[in-house]
XYZ file of C-alpha atoms in Angstrom:
747
model
C 0.000 0.000 0.000
C 1.228 3.508 -0.742
C 2.174 5.608 2.248
C -0.636 7.725 3.632
C 1.646 10.727 3.155
C 1.688 10.208 -0.615
C -0.399 12.586 -2.686
C -3.146 11.005 -4.755
C -2.597 11.828 -8.399
C -3.858 10.365 -11.666
C -0.746 8.138 -11.655
C -2.488 6.022 -8.991
C -4.320 3.370 -10.980
C -7.899 2.593 -10.160
C -6.943 -0.966 -9.195
C -4.330 0.210 -6.707
C -6.654 2.933 -5.448
C -9.398 0.343 -4.825
C -7.006 -1.824 -2.810
C -5.820 1.149 -0.802
C -9.354 2.399 -0.152
C -10.265 -1.039 1.196
C -7.154 -1.149 3.370
C -7.707 2.360 4.725
C -11.375 1.640 5.435
C -10.505 -1.487 7.409
C -7.823 0.310 9.435
C -10.042 3.302 10.201
C -13.024 1.156 11.162
C -10.870 -1.074 13.371
C -9.583 2.041 15.142
C -13.118 3.434 15.475
C -14.550 0.180 16.781
C -11.790 -0.083 19.376
C -12.234 3.558 20.420
C -16.037 3.715 20.545
C -16.939 0.121 21.437
C -14.052 -1.167 23.572
C -12.677 2.116 24.956
C -9.286 1.178 23.528
C -6.857 3.270 21.468
C -5.102 1.461 18.598
C -3.485 4.323 16.683
C -2.484 7.902 17.357
C -4.768 10.817 16.650
C -2.272 12.115 14.106
C -2.179 8.760 12.295
C -5.981 8.535 12.291
C -6.226 11.992 10.761
C -3.660 11.061 8.085
C -5.586 7.892 7.214
C -8.799 9.894 6.872
C -7.105 12.535 4.708
C -5.669 9.881 2.408
C -9.045 8.142 2.086
C -10.758 11.447 1.258
C -8.058 12.114 -1.352
C -8.544 8.764 -3.093
C -12.326 9.078 -3.012
C -12.074 12.482 -4.670
C -9.881 10.955 -7.368
C -12.158 7.942 -7.907
C -15.651 8.869 -6.605
C -17.055 5.452 -7.532
C -14.860 3.905 -4.792
C -16.704 5.811 -2.053
C -19.147 3.296 -0.600
C -22.149 4.169 1.541
C -20.172 2.670 4.452
C -17.145 4.921 3.937
C -15.723 6.402 7.145
C -15.700 9.766 5.347
C -19.512 9.696 5.367
C -20.087 8.418 8.887
C -19.691 9.543 12.476
C -18.455 7.694 15.569
C -19.116 3.979 16.091
C -20.920 1.587 13.730
C -24.172 -0.269 14.082
C -26.561 -0.675 16.952
C -25.768 -2.397 20.218
C -27.536 -4.644 22.688
C -25.355 -3.616 25.626
C -27.648 -0.647 26.270
C -31.028 0.177 24.807
C -30.780 2.258 21.628
C -31.860 5.907 21.695
C -32.440 7.793 18.466
C -31.392 11.416 18.717
C -34.045 13.941 17.725
C -31.245 15.823 15.931
C -28.168 14.165 14.470
C -24.991 14.400 16.573
C -22.218 15.420 14.213
C -18.458 15.216 14.449
C -16.087 18.098 13.657
C -13.646 18.591 10.832
C -10.088 19.426 11.905
C -7.373 21.936 11.045
C -3.811 21.704 12.282
C -2.117 25.037 11.623
C -2.891 28.774 11.895
C -2.926 29.010 8.093
C -5.457 26.181 7.758
C -7.598 27.819 10.450
C -7.482 31.185 8.692
C -8.352 29.599 5.333
C -11.356 27.824 6.856
C -12.569 31.057 8.484
C -12.346 32.931 5.186
C -14.343 30.226 3.395
C -16.980 30.071 6.141
C -17.408 33.850 6.219
C -17.577 33.969 2.434
C -20.308 31.304 2.456
C -22.181 33.304 5.090
C -22.024 36.375 2.876
C -21.245 38.765 5.732
C -18.943 39.436 8.650
C -19.505 37.083 11.551
C -18.558 36.709 15.190
C -16.488 33.713 16.276
C -17.084 31.768 19.483
C -13.910 30.033 20.738
C -14.028 27.299 23.373
C -11.834 24.480 24.647
C -12.026 21.028 23.067
C -12.545 18.725 26.042
C -10.992 15.266 26.265
C -14.239 13.483 27.088
C -17.210 11.466 25.914
C -19.974 13.166 23.924
C -23.379 12.974 25.629
C -26.876 14.028 24.586
C -29.339 15.071 27.312
C -33.010 15.185 26.309
C -35.372 17.245 28.452
C -39.141 17.305 28.034
C -40.934 20.145 29.790
C -37.817 20.652 31.886
C -37.357 17.061 33.060
C -34.550 14.726 31.969
C -36.062 11.845 30.025
C -32.930 10.334 28.477
C -29.159 10.582 28.322
C -27.449 8.926 25.371
C -23.958 8.547 23.939
C -23.178 9.785 20.421
C -23.194 6.285 18.880
C -23.158 6.627 15.101
C -24.552 10.153 15.258
C -28.169 9.083 14.835
C -28.595 6.306 17.405
C -26.724 6.190 20.708
C -26.783 4.119 23.886
C -29.188 4.847 26.730
C -27.055 5.609 29.805
C -29.733 7.577 31.679
C -29.541 5.518 34.866
C -25.777 5.991 35.135
C -25.983 9.719 34.397
C -28.117 10.150 37.523
C -24.962 9.554 39.592
C -22.915 12.302 37.887
C -22.862 15.454 40.025
C -24.016 18.651 38.349
C -26.408 17.160 35.777
C -29.900 18.323 36.780
C -32.765 15.859 36.651
C -35.086 18.904 36.491
C -34.122 22.231 34.968
C -34.220 25.353 37.109
C -36.482 28.287 36.324
C -39.499 28.132 34.056
C -40.506 28.593 30.431
C -38.731 25.449 29.310
C -39.445 24.192 25.785
C -41.562 21.112 25.195
C -38.433 19.321 23.944
C -34.785 20.294 23.986
C -31.595 18.305 23.472
C -28.441 19.568 25.145
C -25.037 18.292 24.049
C -21.822 18.244 26.023
C -18.806 16.254 27.164
C -18.527 13.939 30.166
C -14.977 13.845 31.471
C -12.687 12.980 34.345
C -10.880 15.984 35.831
C -7.111 15.506 35.592
C -6.706 15.029 39.340
C -9.558 12.525 39.558
C -8.205 10.584 36.580
C -4.811 10.243 38.252
C -6.450 9.014 41.457
C -8.579 6.522 39.517
C -5.565 5.009 37.749
C -3.684 4.835 41.050
C -6.552 2.768 42.502
C -6.617 0.591 39.381
C -2.880 -0.119 39.686
C -3.103 -0.774 43.418
C -5.839 -3.367 42.921
C -4.009 -5.012 40.018
C -6.551 -3.836 37.473
C -5.748 -2.433 34.043
C -5.030 1.291 34.015
C -6.979 3.467 31.596
C -5.051 4.774 28.597
C -6.426 8.304 28.905
C -9.198 10.330 30.555
C -11.579 9.898 27.645
C -11.378 6.099 27.859
C -11.811 6.288 31.617
C -14.923 8.432 31.208
C -16.384 6.100 28.592
C -15.521 2.970 30.544
C -17.078 4.392 33.696
C -20.260 5.645 32.042
C -20.829 2.532 29.932
C -21.133 0.111 32.867
C -24.101 -2.135 33.505
C -25.397 -2.547 37.038
C -26.889 -5.911 36.121
C -25.033 -8.840 37.673
C -22.928 -6.746 40.079
C -22.828 -7.445 43.804
C -23.120 -4.712 46.431
C -19.377 -3.992 46.550
C -19.125 -3.809 42.761
C -22.128 -1.499 42.595
C -20.578 0.771 45.187
C -17.348 0.946 43.170
C -19.300 1.649 39.983
C -21.229 4.487 41.640
C -18.059 5.995 43.106
C -16.475 6.068 39.655
C -19.573 7.695 38.190
C -19.604 10.312 40.929
C -16.043 11.287 39.928
C -17.218 12.330 36.474
C -18.208 15.834 35.450
C -19.984 17.306 32.468
C -19.850 20.585 30.573
C -22.547 21.377 28.015
C -21.522 23.203 24.852
C -24.399 23.094 22.414
C -27.988 22.314 21.561
C -29.555 19.688 19.346
C -33.313 19.616 18.931
C -34.915 22.904 19.962
C -37.930 23.982 17.919
C -37.593 27.726 18.416
C -34.718 28.928 20.633
C -35.450 32.422 22.011
C -31.863 33.581 21.440
C -29.867 34.590 18.379
C -26.320 33.477 19.256
C -24.475 30.426 20.531
C -22.999 32.488 23.368
C -26.522 33.481 24.459
C -27.437 29.781 24.470
C -24.732 29.183 27.065
C -26.132 31.930 29.274
C -29.618 30.434 29.008
C -28.388 26.890 29.738
C -26.464 28.114 32.767
C -29.645 29.814 33.980
C -31.392 26.439 33.780
C -28.786 24.970 36.135
C -26.804 23.099 33.475
C -23.001 22.998 33.888
C -21.363 25.340 31.371
C -17.750 26.469 30.988
C -16.642 30.061 31.442
C -13.579 29.387 29.287
C -15.005 30.688 26.034
C -14.715 33.970 24.197
C -16.574 35.680 21.373
C -14.320 37.646 19.005
C -14.959 39.550 15.793
C -11.794 38.681 13.854
C -9.591 35.765 12.894
C -6.784 37.502 14.756
C -8.870 37.222 17.928
C -9.407 33.524 17.262
C -5.661 33.001 16.805
C -4.965 34.815 20.066
C -7.342 32.500 21.965
C -5.799 29.415 20.328
C -2.260 30.584 21.155
C -3.067 31.375 24.782
C -4.463 27.950 25.582
C -1.756 26.277 23.557
C 0.681 27.674 26.112
C -1.603 27.174 29.139
C -3.350 23.908 28.272
C -2.224 22.229 31.503
C -3.677 25.007 33.630
C -7.166 23.658 32.882
C -8.724 21.119 35.254
C -9.443 18.716 32.388
C -7.430 17.498 29.411
C -7.819 19.368 26.121
C -6.400 18.683 22.677
C -7.430 21.838 20.901
C -9.955 24.623 20.483
C -13.390 24.522 18.845
C -14.273 27.582 16.766
C -17.947 28.244 15.898
C -19.811 30.957 14.101
C -21.757 32.597 16.936
C -24.856 33.581 14.939
C -27.370 30.716 15.171
C -29.216 31.705 12.001
C -26.074 30.967 10.011
C -25.874 27.436 11.423
C -29.019 26.465 9.526
C -28.006 28.489 6.484
C -24.555 26.910 6.147
C -25.754 23.408 7.070
C -23.518 20.366 7.319
C -21.837 17.607 5.363
C -22.697 13.979 6.070
C -20.521 14.058 9.188
C -19.640 17.629 10.235
C -21.149 21.133 10.394
C -19.830 23.794 8.022
C -20.078 26.473 10.708
C -17.594 24.948 13.176
C -14.068 23.559 13.141
C -11.676 21.938 15.613
C -8.147 23.323 15.791
C -5.849 20.503 16.931
C -2.769 21.492 18.905
C 0.580 20.188 17.716
C 1.735 17.069 19.546
C 3.654 17.175 22.792
C 6.982 15.366 22.970
C 8.652 13.246 25.651
C 11.550 10.779 25.820
C 11.430 7.152 26.928
C 13.244 3.837 26.409
C 12.387 1.532 23.499
C 12.420 -1.891 25.157
C 11.429 -4.003 22.167
C 9.680 -4.062 18.796
C 6.996 -6.743 18.606
C 5.054 -7.791 15.516
C 1.304 -8.376 15.681
C -0.992 -9.828 13.018
C -4.498 -8.499 12.435
C -7.752 -9.790 10.968
C -6.640 -9.164 7.390
C -3.226 -10.755 7.923
C -1.203 -7.531 8.013
C 1.959 -7.905 10.101
C 2.477 -4.677 12.039
C 5.514 -3.888 14.201
C 4.858 -1.836 17.300
C 7.136 -0.311 19.892
C 7.084 -1.563 23.480
C 8.438 1.189 25.754
C 9.104 2.031 29.343
C 5.852 3.551 30.610
C 5.871 7.329 30.266
C 3.267 9.960 31.006
C 2.443 12.273 28.131
C -0.502 14.630 27.676
C -2.355 13.214 30.641
C -1.954 9.469 30.232
C 0.601 6.695 30.613
C 1.824 5.159 27.345
C 3.562 1.815 26.866
C 3.283 1.174 23.113
C 2.924 2.811 19.699
C 2.527 1.408 16.215
C 5.457 1.491 13.787
C 3.299 0.545 10.767
C 5.755 -1.595 8.765
C 9.447 -2.446 8.430
C 10.101 0.476 6.057
C 8.824 2.939 8.651
C 11.092 1.412 11.296
C 14.084 1.878 8.973
C 13.053 5.406 8.036
C 12.789 6.434 11.681
C 16.232 4.973 12.365
C 15.319 3.507 15.764
C 17.205 0.656 17.432
C 15.910 -1.579 20.194
C 17.330 -0.123 23.404
C 17.284 3.476 22.106
C 15.990 6.430 24.015
C 13.260 7.603 21.654
C 11.243 10.756 21.199
C 7.457 10.360 21.371
C 4.808 12.844 20.464
C 1.155 12.820 21.313
C -1.725 14.780 19.904
C -4.170 15.316 22.766
C -5.821 12.241 24.193
C -4.358 9.357 22.205
C -1.385 7.045 22.091
C 1.713 8.783 20.654
C 3.924 7.907 17.751
C 7.666 7.298 17.834
C 9.427 10.185 16.096
C 12.987 8.872 16.218
C 16.004 8.103 18.435
C 18.069 10.383 20.642
C 21.293 9.273 18.966
C 23.663 11.003 21.401
C 22.351 8.813 24.257
C 23.342 5.519 22.611
C 25.869 3.431 24.548
C 26.487 0.578 22.074
C 24.054 -1.930 23.578
C 21.330 -1.071 21.071
C 20.536 -3.414 18.187
C 18.517 -3.250 14.991
C 15.010 -4.610 14.545
C 14.697 -7.437 12.034
C 11.263 -8.012 10.521
C 10.401 -11.692 10.943
C 10.247 -13.726 7.770
C 7.440 -15.831 9.208
C 4.106 -15.043 10.836
C 4.681 -14.868 14.618
C 1.299 -16.506 15.158
C 1.346 -19.483 12.761
C 4.810 -19.649 11.178
C 3.640 -19.092 7.601
C 6.143 -17.080 5.497
C 5.107 -13.424 5.309
C 4.883 -11.746 1.913
C 3.395 -8.753 0.125
C 0.025 -9.738 -1.337
C 0.464 -7.598 -4.461
C 3.376 -6.223 -6.389
C 4.462 -2.918 -4.906
C 2.881 -3.518 -1.476
C 4.919 -2.234 1.450
C 3.003 -4.166 4.095
C 3.784 -7.828 4.634
C 0.894 -10.163 5.295
C 0.331 -13.703 6.452
C -1.338 -15.571 3.543
C -2.650 -18.308 5.850
C -6.075 -16.677 6.129
C -7.908 -19.901 6.951
C -5.898 -21.121 9.913
C -3.709 -18.286 11.224
C -4.911 -17.960 14.851
C -4.550 -14.187 14.836
C -6.684 -13.805 11.716
C -9.285 -16.277 12.974
C -9.373 -14.396 16.289
C -9.912 -11.114 14.459
C -12.696 -12.534 12.320
C -14.450 -14.098 15.308
C -14.246 -10.798 17.166
C -15.675 -9.059 14.089
C -18.615 -11.485 14.064
C -19.526 -10.362 17.571
C -19.160 -6.643 16.792
C -22.034 -4.187 16.667
C -21.996 -3.889 12.893
C -22.250 -7.671 12.468
C -24.151 -10.025 14.829
C -23.840 -7.724 17.858
C -23.057 -10.507 20.363
C -22.083 -8.712 23.552
C -20.356 -11.747 25.082
C -18.240 -12.327 21.957
C -15.642 -9.606 22.316
C -11.883 -9.359 22.225
C -11.256 -11.548 25.297
C -13.759 -14.266 24.344
C -12.495 -14.393 20.750
C -8.931 -14.910 21.976
C -10.020 -17.635 24.406
C -11.895 -19.524 21.680
C -9.138 -19.345 19.081
C -5.849 -19.226 21.050
C -6.304 -20.916 24.424
C -3.487 -22.345 26.517
C -5.747 -25.362 27.127
C -6.978 -27.357 25.238
C -4.244 -27.876 22.674
C -6.806 -27.884 19.864
C -8.793 -24.635 20.124
C -12.595 -24.816 20.123
C -12.568 -22.617 17.003
C -9.743 -23.453 14.599
C -11.878 -21.394 12.173
C -15.154 -19.516 12.579
C -16.992 -22.385 10.887
C -17.635 -24.044 14.262
C -18.970 -20.948 16.040
C -22.618 -22.020 16.066
C -21.754 -25.563 17.161
C -20.245 -24.363 20.446
C -21.659 -25.844 23.654
C -21.049 -25.117 27.305
C -18.997 -28.329 27.497
C -16.647 -26.892 24.840
C -16.081 -23.787 26.952
C -15.529 -25.196 30.440
C -12.027 -26.663 29.775
C -10.628 -23.448 28.283
C -7.653 -21.851 30.030
C -5.961 -18.700 28.764
C -2.769 -16.845 29.510
C -3.570 -13.370 30.830
C -2.001 -10.722 28.598
C -1.556 -7.001 28.870
C -4.372 -5.353 26.922
C -2.036 -2.798 25.322
C 1.135 -4.723 24.570
C -0.181 -8.260 24.280
C 2.653 -9.454 26.538
C 2.051 -12.187 29.108
C 1.345 -11.145 32.679
C 3.378 -13.012 35.266
C 2.736 -14.371 38.737
C 5.089 -13.577 41.611
C 7.110 -16.728 40.848
C 7.654 -15.655 37.248
C 5.227 -18.121 35.667
C 2.534 -16.998 33.275
C -0.734 -15.926 34.863
C -3.506 -18.294 33.758
C -7.278 -18.140 34.186
C -10.319 -20.140 33.131
C -12.870 -17.580 31.898
C -15.716 -20.024 31.294
C -15.753 -22.158 34.435
C -16.270 -21.860 38.170
C -16.178 -24.134 41.164
C -19.474 -25.304 42.703
C -20.757 -23.195 45.563
C -21.096 -24.695 49.053
C -24.826 -25.145 48.500
C -24.217 -26.890 45.196
C -21.633 -29.225 46.728
C -24.026 -30.006 49.553
C -26.617 -30.912 46.931
C -24.145 -33.348 45.387
C -22.887 -31.213 42.512
C -19.182 -31.793 41.893
C -16.576 -30.715 39.393
C -16.184 -27.511 37.357
C -19.370 -25.670 36.431
C -19.999 -23.199 33.594
C -19.488 -19.563 34.521
C -22.121 -16.895 33.915
C -20.115 -15.687 30.926
C -20.132 -19.191 29.386
C -23.900 -19.478 29.717
C -24.376 -15.983 28.332
C -22.110 -16.609 25.322
C -23.897 -19.832 24.353
C -27.286 -18.193 24.818
C -26.380 -15.156 22.703
C -24.892 -17.323 19.933
C -28.134 -19.294 19.816
C -30.196 -16.081 19.515
C -27.881 -14.803 16.774
C -28.907 -17.656 14.477
C -32.119 -15.833 13.577
C -30.774 -12.304 13.281
C -31.498 -10.388 10.053
C -29.847 -11.679 6.892
C -27.815 -8.497 6.411
C -26.094 -9.057 9.775
C -25.263 -12.645 8.794
C -23.740 -11.364 5.546
C -21.549 -8.844 7.371
C -20.391 -11.535 9.788
C -19.045 -13.668 6.924
C -16.131 -11.201 6.577
C -16.567 -10.819 2.811
C -14.304 -8.130 1.418
C -16.128 -4.803 0.854
C -19.444 -6.110 2.240
C -20.297 -3.775 5.089
C -23.714 -3.023 6.612
C -24.977 -0.845 3.735
C -24.066 -3.294 0.959
C -25.321 -6.201 3.077
C -28.700 -4.526 3.584
C -29.004 -3.886 -0.152
C -28.193 -7.516 -0.965
C -30.539 -8.889 1.691
C -33.406 -6.614 0.650
C -33.053 -7.451 -3.053
C -32.310 -11.187 -2.989
C -33.856 -12.288 0.287
C -31.534 -15.254 0.816
C -27.902 -16.278 0.627
C -28.863 -19.026 -1.826
C -30.216 -16.407 -4.241
C -27.094 -14.275 -3.837
C -24.862 -17.254 -4.633
C -26.938 -18.102 -7.692
C -26.806 -14.567 -9.101
C -24.487 -13.581 -11.938
C -21.988 -10.757 -11.698
C -24.289 -8.448 -13.642
C -27.275 -9.312 -11.457
C -25.268 -8.568 -8.323
C -23.746 -5.365 -9.689
C -27.125 -3.980 -10.760
C -28.365 -3.871 -7.158
C -28.297 -0.283 -5.936
C -25.560 0.096 -3.343
C -23.589 -2.940 -4.597
C -21.804 -2.362 -7.919
C -19.010 -4.212 -9.713
C -16.330 -4.208 -7.002
C -18.600 -5.820 -4.411
C -20.024 -8.198 -7.023
C -16.517 -9.446 -7.862
C -15.707 -9.766 -4.176
C -18.787 -11.912 -3.546
C -18.001 -14.218 -6.461
C -14.355 -14.545 -5.359
C -15.351 -15.310 -1.771
C -17.569 -18.232 -2.708
C -14.802 -19.736 -4.864
C -12.821 -20.574 -1.690
C -13.566 -24.005 -0.262
C -13.194 -23.098 3.413
C -15.519 -20.132 2.933
C -18.182 -22.494 1.640
C -17.531 -24.725 4.647
C -18.420 -21.815 6.958
C -21.784 -21.390 5.230
C -22.511 -25.116 5.252
C -21.713 -25.591 8.934
C -23.576 -22.489 10.002
C -26.622 -23.594 8.015
C -26.442 -27.083 9.535
C -26.326 -25.478 12.994
C -29.526 -23.572 12.273
C -28.336 -20.168 11.103
C -31.127 -18.482 9.134
C -29.739 -17.483 5.734
C -33.050 -16.194 4.364
C -35.483 -13.416 5.198
C -38.828 -14.997 6.169
C -41.573 -14.129 3.707
C -39.271 -12.545 1.128
C -40.764 -13.219 -2.347
C -37.435 -13.716 -4.113
C -34.766 -11.782 -6.032
C -35.990 -8.364 -7.112
C -39.611 -9.299 -6.464
C -40.279 -7.440 -3.229
C -42.532 -5.036 -5.096
C -44.513 -7.943 -6.614
C -45.561 -8.988 -3.134
C -48.005 -6.110 -3.296
C -48.462 -3.290 -0.853
C -49.215 0.402 -1.124
C -45.644 1.172 -2.289
C -45.383 -1.583 -4.900
C -43.016 -0.483 -7.642
C -41.878 2.675 -5.810
C -38.408 3.589 -4.541
C -38.158 5.596 -1.317
C -35.124 7.035 0.472
C -35.436 7.765 4.216
C -32.845 10.172 5.596
C -32.361 12.162 8.761
C -34.288 11.667 12.010
C -37.916 10.805 11.236
C -40.166 11.167 14.262
C -41.689 7.792 15.156
C -39.150 5.721 13.186
C -35.659 4.427 13.854
C -33.338 4.148 10.847
C -34.019 0.431 10.541
C -37.699 0.991 11.282
C -38.079 3.436 8.387
C -36.446 1.003 5.954
C -38.535 -1.902 7.222
C -41.718 0.173 6.873
C -40.896 0.887 3.223
C -40.168 -2.781 2.474
C -43.260 -3.978 4.378
C -45.360 -1.649 2.225
C -43.938 -3.294 -0.902
C -41.496 -0.506 -1.780
C -37.765 -0.436 -2.347
C -35.762 1.174 0.475
C -32.857 2.792 -1.355
C -29.723 4.134 0.330
C -28.975 6.920 -2.148
C -31.004 9.433 -4.145
C -31.131 9.112 -7.946
C -33.483 9.821 -10.844
C -35.137 6.476 -10.067
C -36.155 7.663 -6.590
C -39.883 8.394 -6.204
C -39.951 9.940 -2.719
C -37.436 11.166 -0.142
C -38.531 11.219 3.501
C -36.299 13.748 5.238
C -36.012 14.663 8.883
C -33.526 16.803 10.795
C -29.945 16.037 9.743
C -30.908 14.926 6.234
C -27.881 16.627 4.664
C -26.727 15.841 1.119
C -29.562 13.411 0.276
C -32.111 16.159 0.842
C -30.086 18.535 -1.318
C -29.882 15.904 -4.072
C -33.645 15.347 -3.944
C -34.321 19.063 -4.268
C -31.846 19.294 -7.141
C -33.630 16.467 -9.008
C -37.094 17.762 -8.195
C -38.072 14.662 -6.198
C -40.927 15.079 -3.751
C -39.708 15.433 -0.164
C -41.842 14.268 2.756
C -41.672 15.044 6.450
C -42.138 12.397 9.156
C -45.935 12.742 9.283
C -46.261 12.461 5.508
C -43.905 9.472 5.495
C -46.145 7.710 8.021
C -49.098 8.280 5.671
C -47.077 7.078 2.660
C -46.096 3.705 4.167
C -49.575 2.989 5.565
C -51.969 4.416 2.974
C -49.843 4.917 -0.141
C -48.960 7.920 -2.306
C -52.556 8.785 -3.260
C -53.329 9.575 0.380
C -50.708 12.348 0.429
C -52.879 14.688 -1.633
C -56.174 14.140 0.108
């Protein structure tokens, strides 16, 4: 793959661009899933931004490579979750675009002011290292608190929010709107974060990588299954959190004209607001604010990694609008990384789900920008050489805000001759297969043993349990490792994912695993120097059970839960089953399109390339990928064994390929696009309502689209509909359309 620092030019062939887009998408989504779903940081903020920039560059060069699932079109985590109940935001929660230099900031301000058509005022505020939260108040009372999620649907954490000091359950004063959404950041103050990690270390628990992860990990806890002591600890952690609100979501008719006036009103309602903001009337004033806090960032009680700049006039927010993921009236200025020195103890190679062999630095723990760091990725062997680092070097690290830093290079003058060069292994460290580039010109080395490499199987199994696939809460990183790479038994329960749905409690009880550090992957040791081992799926009988004659190891609660959730997953929607097969390019959007059109995996397998490619949202690249996938014998074995175990590979009642409209219904023969937040419908609910009415639920607007149902946050699809002259419906009209048909709209 070409370096992410390369500039996309027409010399990049479409074939190479397609491969790189796929690779970038996988890397970005893996980083997002770790960050939003597992509260884990895989790559540095700077690297993430570079990956996103490169992907945007390639998609501009070859627009047809931009899928509906592209990270450039989405916000936050992916898919829905069963860990907490889903909450659909009344208004979409967007992300922010970033700038990294005073010149980039000035250029953005000029463009924004030009688009506004007049001089504006700029509101500058600190970018908090925390977890985005949406508070919904009805008639002044808190009815829900939800995480950002994917920007449209978040997780309901209302019960936990009740323990956070400073968040009012009832707003002060009077005259509150019928409905208002207030957005802000939940965070750990720097002092409280340090105390929390000290307690974690003292009790032998894993320390949090940074305050944001600590905030997320504390807020996203379930009380269910905890004993009294565990509940007390959970509540104490929640009570250490704080929140600052910085914006509004849904608010039918705010009685103020500026963002700064919103803050005054919210403060008057008893909501926690920051006094560290300033309204200025020039870019020079913005730069002064940015410079001041760049020099005084550690004087603030919470971690920051930059400054958010917003146009203060609220009327311009609606006028300027937003892209699919970020408003055009706000930007985040990211501070340049901080730098520290530490010792490079080793360079270890890990293998991921796609077989890429990635070296990463293992270092003496060092505190930088508010968190302790022990590792950083080194990408590939060429990067290691380019940086010139030797094992044993004192190295320079930098860190942008709240994420794991990157190794910049060695402090050469501190070498004493004991250092030695890193040698990239010729064989996969997990299975011993010779590593090689998969295509001519590739820099990355990969393990070609996709079927049996334990690391790749582990990654695929973990993916199956992820939110965007089968959403099996009990099948996460730890469970996937236990099932595919146990210490005992010698033959793992899952040599491939084909046996997943055959698992029984008896398969799980014998499993023993070596406890590894979550960041470095290195074994944890007992006091005598032996590896620490645990049995995650078994327990000893209680005294009452022994008295009743029960002997021998018993299944743990996690074992019973895993088997139960796997059984339930057998009848999940077809699109989720398709995503879980790990077919190249087939993400949730393409999987939905395939499932809606064909109705069964059998019909998909029987389709020709042209028939697959003609499905809206699929196209030639995904069609080729599907055909290639089914050519592999062990892929077919997965399908056969899953089917034999009872996995449902068909949508009940589906009439067959392309015949959904023939099943009748008030929308027979019509194509409808639902976009934005439609009152009374979730995203999936809106699509299901269209299909149930006999219509086609399309994911993009084209000349073939008959209606577009658009709610708040509709963005580019609404603009496209207006451009093409397609009739646009609000939520109430959409409800009429799917129940009574198009003729009822004009009654």
